[in-house]
mmCIF file of C-alpha atoms in Angstrom:
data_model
loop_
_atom_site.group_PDB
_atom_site.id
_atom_site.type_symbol
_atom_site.label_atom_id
_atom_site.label_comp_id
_atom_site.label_asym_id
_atom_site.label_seq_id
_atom_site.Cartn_x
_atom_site.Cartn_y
_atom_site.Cartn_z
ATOM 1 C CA UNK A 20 0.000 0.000 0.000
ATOM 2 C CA UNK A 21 3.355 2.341 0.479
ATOM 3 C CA UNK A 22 3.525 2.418 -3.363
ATOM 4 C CA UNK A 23 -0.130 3.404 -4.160
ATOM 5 C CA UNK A 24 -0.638 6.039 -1.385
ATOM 6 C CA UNK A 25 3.582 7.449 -1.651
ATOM 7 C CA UNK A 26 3.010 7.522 -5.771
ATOM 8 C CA UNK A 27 -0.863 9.540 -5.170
ATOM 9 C CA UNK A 28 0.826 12.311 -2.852
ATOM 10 C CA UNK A 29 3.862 12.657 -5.168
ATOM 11 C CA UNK A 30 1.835 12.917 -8.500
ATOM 12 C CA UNK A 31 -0.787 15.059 -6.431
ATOM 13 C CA UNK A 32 1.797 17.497 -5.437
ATOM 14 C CA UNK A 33 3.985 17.324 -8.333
ATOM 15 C CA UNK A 34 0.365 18.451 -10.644
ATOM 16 C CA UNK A 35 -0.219 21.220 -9.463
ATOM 17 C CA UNK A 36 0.017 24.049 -11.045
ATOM 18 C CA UNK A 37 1.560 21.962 -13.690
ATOM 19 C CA UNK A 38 1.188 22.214 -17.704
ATOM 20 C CA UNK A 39 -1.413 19.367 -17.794
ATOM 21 C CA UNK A 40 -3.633 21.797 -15.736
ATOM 22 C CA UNK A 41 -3.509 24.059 -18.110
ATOM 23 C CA UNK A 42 -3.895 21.878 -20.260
ATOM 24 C CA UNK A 43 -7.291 20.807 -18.975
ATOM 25 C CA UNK A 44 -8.719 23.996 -18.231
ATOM 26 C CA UNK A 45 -8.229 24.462 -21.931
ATOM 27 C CA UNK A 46 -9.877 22.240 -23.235
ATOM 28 C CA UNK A 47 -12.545 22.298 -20.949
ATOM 29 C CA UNK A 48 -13.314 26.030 -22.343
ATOM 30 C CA UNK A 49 -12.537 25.029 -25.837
ATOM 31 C CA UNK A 50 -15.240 21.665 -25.471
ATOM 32 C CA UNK A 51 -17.204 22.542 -22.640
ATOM 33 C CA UNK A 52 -17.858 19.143 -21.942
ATOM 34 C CA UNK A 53 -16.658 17.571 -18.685
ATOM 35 C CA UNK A 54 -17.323 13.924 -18.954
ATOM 36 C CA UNK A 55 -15.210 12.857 -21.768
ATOM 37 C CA UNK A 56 -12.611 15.163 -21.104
ATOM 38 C CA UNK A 57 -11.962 13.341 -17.717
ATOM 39 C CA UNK A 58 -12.082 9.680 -19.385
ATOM 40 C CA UNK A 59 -9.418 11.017 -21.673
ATOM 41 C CA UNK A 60 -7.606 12.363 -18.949
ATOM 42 C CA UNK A 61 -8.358 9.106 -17.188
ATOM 43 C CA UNK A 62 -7.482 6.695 -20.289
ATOM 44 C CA UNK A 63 -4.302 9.151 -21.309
ATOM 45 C CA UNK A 64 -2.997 8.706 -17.548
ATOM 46 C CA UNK A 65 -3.576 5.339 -16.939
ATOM 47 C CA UNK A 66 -1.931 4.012 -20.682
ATOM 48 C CA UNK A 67 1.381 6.630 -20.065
ATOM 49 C CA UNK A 68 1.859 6.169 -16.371
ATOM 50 C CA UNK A 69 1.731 2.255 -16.964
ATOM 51 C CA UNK A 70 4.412 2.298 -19.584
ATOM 52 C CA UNK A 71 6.223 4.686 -17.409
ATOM 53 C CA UNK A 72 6.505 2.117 -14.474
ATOM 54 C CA UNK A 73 7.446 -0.409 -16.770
ATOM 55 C CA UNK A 74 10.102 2.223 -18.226
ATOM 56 C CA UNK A 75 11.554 2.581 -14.939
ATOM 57 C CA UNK A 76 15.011 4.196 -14.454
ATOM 58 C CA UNK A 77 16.306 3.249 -17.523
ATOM 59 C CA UNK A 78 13.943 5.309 -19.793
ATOM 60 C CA UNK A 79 14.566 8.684 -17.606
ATOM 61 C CA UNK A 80 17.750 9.695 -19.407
ATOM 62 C CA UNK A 81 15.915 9.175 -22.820
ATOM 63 C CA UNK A 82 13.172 11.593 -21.632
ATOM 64 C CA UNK A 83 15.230 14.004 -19.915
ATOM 65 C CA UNK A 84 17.445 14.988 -22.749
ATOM 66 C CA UNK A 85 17.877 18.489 -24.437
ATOM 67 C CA UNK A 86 16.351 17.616 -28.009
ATOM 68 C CA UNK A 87 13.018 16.043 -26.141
ATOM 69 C CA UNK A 88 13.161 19.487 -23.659
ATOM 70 C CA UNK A 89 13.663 21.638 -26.720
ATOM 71 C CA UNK A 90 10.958 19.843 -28.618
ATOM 72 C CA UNK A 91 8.267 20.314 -25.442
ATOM 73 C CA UNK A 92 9.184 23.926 -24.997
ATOM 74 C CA UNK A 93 8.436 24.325 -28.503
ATOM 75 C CA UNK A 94 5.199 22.277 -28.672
ATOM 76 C CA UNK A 95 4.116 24.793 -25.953
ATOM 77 C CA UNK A 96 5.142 27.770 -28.043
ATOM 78 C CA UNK A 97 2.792 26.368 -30.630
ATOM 79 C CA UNK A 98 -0.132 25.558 -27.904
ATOM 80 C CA UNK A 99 -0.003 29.250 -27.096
ATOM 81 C CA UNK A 100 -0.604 30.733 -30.806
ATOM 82 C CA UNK A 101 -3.275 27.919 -31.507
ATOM 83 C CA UNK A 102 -4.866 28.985 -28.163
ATOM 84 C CA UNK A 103 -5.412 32.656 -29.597
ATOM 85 C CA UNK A 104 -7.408 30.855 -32.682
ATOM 86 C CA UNK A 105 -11.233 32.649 -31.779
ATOM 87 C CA UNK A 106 -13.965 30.453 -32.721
ATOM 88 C CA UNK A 107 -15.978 31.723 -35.676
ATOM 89 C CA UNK A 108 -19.183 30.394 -34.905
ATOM 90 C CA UNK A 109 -21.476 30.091 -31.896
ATOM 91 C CA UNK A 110 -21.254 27.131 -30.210
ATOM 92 C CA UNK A 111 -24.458 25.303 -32.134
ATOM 93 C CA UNK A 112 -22.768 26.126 -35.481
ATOM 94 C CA UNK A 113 -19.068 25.563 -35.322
ATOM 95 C CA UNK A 114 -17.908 22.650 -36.755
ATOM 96 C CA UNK A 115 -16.960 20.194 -34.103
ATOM 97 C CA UNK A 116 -13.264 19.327 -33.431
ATOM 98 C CA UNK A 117 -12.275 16.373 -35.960
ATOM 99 C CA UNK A 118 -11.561 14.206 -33.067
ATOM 100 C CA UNK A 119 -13.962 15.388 -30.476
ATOM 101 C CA UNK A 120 -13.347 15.952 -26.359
ATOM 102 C CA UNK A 121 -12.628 12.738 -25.519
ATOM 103 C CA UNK A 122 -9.722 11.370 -28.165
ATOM 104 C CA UNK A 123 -8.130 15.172 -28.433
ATOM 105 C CA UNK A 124 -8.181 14.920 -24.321
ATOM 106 C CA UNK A 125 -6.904 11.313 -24.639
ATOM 107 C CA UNK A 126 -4.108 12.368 -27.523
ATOM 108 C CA UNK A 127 -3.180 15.850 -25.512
ATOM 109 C CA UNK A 128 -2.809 14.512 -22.503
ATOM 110 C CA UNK A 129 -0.713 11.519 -23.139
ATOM 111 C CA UNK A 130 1.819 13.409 -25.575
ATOM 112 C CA UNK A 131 2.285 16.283 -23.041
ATOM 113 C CA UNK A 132 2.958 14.026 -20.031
ATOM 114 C CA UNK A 133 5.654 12.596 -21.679
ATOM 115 C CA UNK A 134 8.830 13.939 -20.183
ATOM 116 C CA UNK A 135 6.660 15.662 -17.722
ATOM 117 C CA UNK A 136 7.989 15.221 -14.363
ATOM 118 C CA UNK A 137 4.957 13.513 -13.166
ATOM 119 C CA UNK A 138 5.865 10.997 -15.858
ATOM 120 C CA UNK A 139 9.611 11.197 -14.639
ATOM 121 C CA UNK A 140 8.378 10.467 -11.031
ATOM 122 C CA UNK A 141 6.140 7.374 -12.141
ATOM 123 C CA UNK A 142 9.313 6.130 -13.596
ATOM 124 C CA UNK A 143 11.324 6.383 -10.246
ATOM 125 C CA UNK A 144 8.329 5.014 -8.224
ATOM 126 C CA UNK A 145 8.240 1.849 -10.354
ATOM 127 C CA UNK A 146 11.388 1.516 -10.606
ATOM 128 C CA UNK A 147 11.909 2.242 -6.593
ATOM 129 C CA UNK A 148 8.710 0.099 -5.672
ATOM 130 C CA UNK A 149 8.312 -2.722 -8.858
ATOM 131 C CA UNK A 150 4.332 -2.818 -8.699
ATOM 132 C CA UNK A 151 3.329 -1.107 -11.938
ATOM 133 C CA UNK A 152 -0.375 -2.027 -11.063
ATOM 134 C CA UNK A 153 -0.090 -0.111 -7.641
ATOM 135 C CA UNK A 154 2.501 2.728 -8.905
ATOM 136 C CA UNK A 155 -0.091 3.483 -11.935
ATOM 137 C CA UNK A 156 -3.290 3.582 -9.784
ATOM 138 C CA UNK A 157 -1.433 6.019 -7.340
ATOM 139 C CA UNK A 158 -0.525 8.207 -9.991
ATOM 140 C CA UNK A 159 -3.600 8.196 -11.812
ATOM 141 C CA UNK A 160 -5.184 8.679 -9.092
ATOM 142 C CA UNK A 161 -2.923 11.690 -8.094
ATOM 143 C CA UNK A 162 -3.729 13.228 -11.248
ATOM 144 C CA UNK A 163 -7.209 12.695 -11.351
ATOM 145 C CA UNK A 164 -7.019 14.543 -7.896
ATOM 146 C CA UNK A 165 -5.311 16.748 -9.587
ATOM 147 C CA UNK A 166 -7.242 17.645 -12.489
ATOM 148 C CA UNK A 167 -10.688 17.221 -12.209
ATOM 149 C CA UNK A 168 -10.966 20.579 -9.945
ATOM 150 C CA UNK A 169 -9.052 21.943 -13.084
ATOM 151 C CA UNK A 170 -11.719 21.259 -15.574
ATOM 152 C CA UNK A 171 -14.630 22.413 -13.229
ATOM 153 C CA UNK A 172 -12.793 25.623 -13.131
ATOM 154 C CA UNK A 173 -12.322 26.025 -16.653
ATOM 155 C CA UNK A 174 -15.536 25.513 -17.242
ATOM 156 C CA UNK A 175 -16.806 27.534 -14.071
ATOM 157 C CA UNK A 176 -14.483 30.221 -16.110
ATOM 158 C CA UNK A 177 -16.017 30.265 -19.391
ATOM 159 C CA UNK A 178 -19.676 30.728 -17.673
ATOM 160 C CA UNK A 179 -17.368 34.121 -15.782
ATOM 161 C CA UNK A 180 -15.527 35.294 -17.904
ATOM 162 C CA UNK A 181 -15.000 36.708 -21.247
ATOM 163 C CA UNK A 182 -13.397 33.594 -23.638
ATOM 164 C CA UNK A 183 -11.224 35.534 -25.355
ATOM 165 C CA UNK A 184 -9.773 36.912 -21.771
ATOM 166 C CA UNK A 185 -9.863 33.477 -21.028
ATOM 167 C CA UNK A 186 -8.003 32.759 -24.396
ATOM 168 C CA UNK A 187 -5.341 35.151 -23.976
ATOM 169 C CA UNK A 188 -4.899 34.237 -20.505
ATOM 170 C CA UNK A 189 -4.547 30.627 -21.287
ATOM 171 C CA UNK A 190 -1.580 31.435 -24.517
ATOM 172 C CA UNK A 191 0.127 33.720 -21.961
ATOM 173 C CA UNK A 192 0.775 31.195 -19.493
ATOM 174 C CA UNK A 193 1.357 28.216 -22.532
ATOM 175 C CA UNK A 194 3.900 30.739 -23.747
ATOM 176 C CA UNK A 195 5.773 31.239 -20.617
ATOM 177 C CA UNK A 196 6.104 27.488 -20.196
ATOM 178 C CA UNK A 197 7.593 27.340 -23.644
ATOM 179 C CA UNK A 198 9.977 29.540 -22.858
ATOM 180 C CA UNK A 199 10.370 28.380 -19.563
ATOM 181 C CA UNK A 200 11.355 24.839 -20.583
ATOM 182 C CA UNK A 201 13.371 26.251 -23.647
ATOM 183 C CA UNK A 202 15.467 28.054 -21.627
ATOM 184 C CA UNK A 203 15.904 25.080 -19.325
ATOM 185 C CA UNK A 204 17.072 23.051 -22.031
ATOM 186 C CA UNK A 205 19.759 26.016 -22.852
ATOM 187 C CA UNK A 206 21.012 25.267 -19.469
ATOM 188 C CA UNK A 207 20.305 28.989 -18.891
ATOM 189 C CA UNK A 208 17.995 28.495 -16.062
ATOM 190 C CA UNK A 209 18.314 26.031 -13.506
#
């Protein structure tokens, strides 16, 4: 049981505030649908975090290095000029996302955890602990803690405030992480 609740508070704690929270209270004011945006968080969680535990130490230099940081930071860049994209049409008459919530939830989530350093931690826990079933329920459960306030809030947002303030809010802080993890892989921040 030391592996399921130790990998729940790390993930928990390690979440917050994290990109993946942004990440969901985007797309929870881009679908405005709560449901499948959690099973794709859910699904996306539980199919990363168990390769992660199987991973174990070995994989953390792979996802640590400078080309996968550079490429991250840049993917962020990107996630900030998309975010700016206004909708055209109402709600009723925009064309719906190709995908939909639930598979552009379960494809977002799962490429943006990797290298994440809630995916880096699942990969210490199983390698520290060897029980990939209990090391992936604690840290799917540690994001689901996590995250689910997230999307209430992004949607408690959009029904608050204005969407493009929301938009441009949302960019601002994808930007910074961009930069933020570009410089990191520079080695000019710490």
């Amino acid at each position: 049981m030391e592996a399921l609740f130790t990998s729940t508070a790390v993930v928990a704690l390690a979440e917050i505030g994290d990109k993946t929270q942004l990440l969901a209270i985007l797309l929870a004011t881009r679908f405005n649908k709560p449901a499948p945006i959690i099973f794709g968080i859910l699904v996306a969680t539980l199919a990363n975090h168990a390769l992660a535990a199987l991973l174990g130490a070995s994989a953390a230099s792979f996802l640590d290095s400078a080309w996968f940081r550079y490429a991250i930071g840049l993917s962020f860049i990107a996630m900030a000029a998309w975010t700016l994209v206004p909708d055209k049409f109402d709600d009723d008459e925009a064309p719906k996302p190709r995908f939909g919530a639930f598979l552009t939830t379960l494809i977002a989530f799962f490429l943006v955890e990797m290298g994440d350093k809630t995916q880096v931690a699942t990969i210490a826990l199983g390698a520290q602990y060897h029980s990939v079933p209990l090391v992936t329920a604690g840290t799917t459960l540690g994001m689901m803690i996590a995250n689910v306030p997230a999307i209430f809030l992004g949607h408690e947002l959009l029904k608050r405030v204005n969407l493009d303030t929301v938009r441009r809010v949302a960019a601002g802080l994808f930007l910074v992480i961009g930069l933020w993890v570009l410089a990191q892989a520079a080695g000019w921040i710490g």
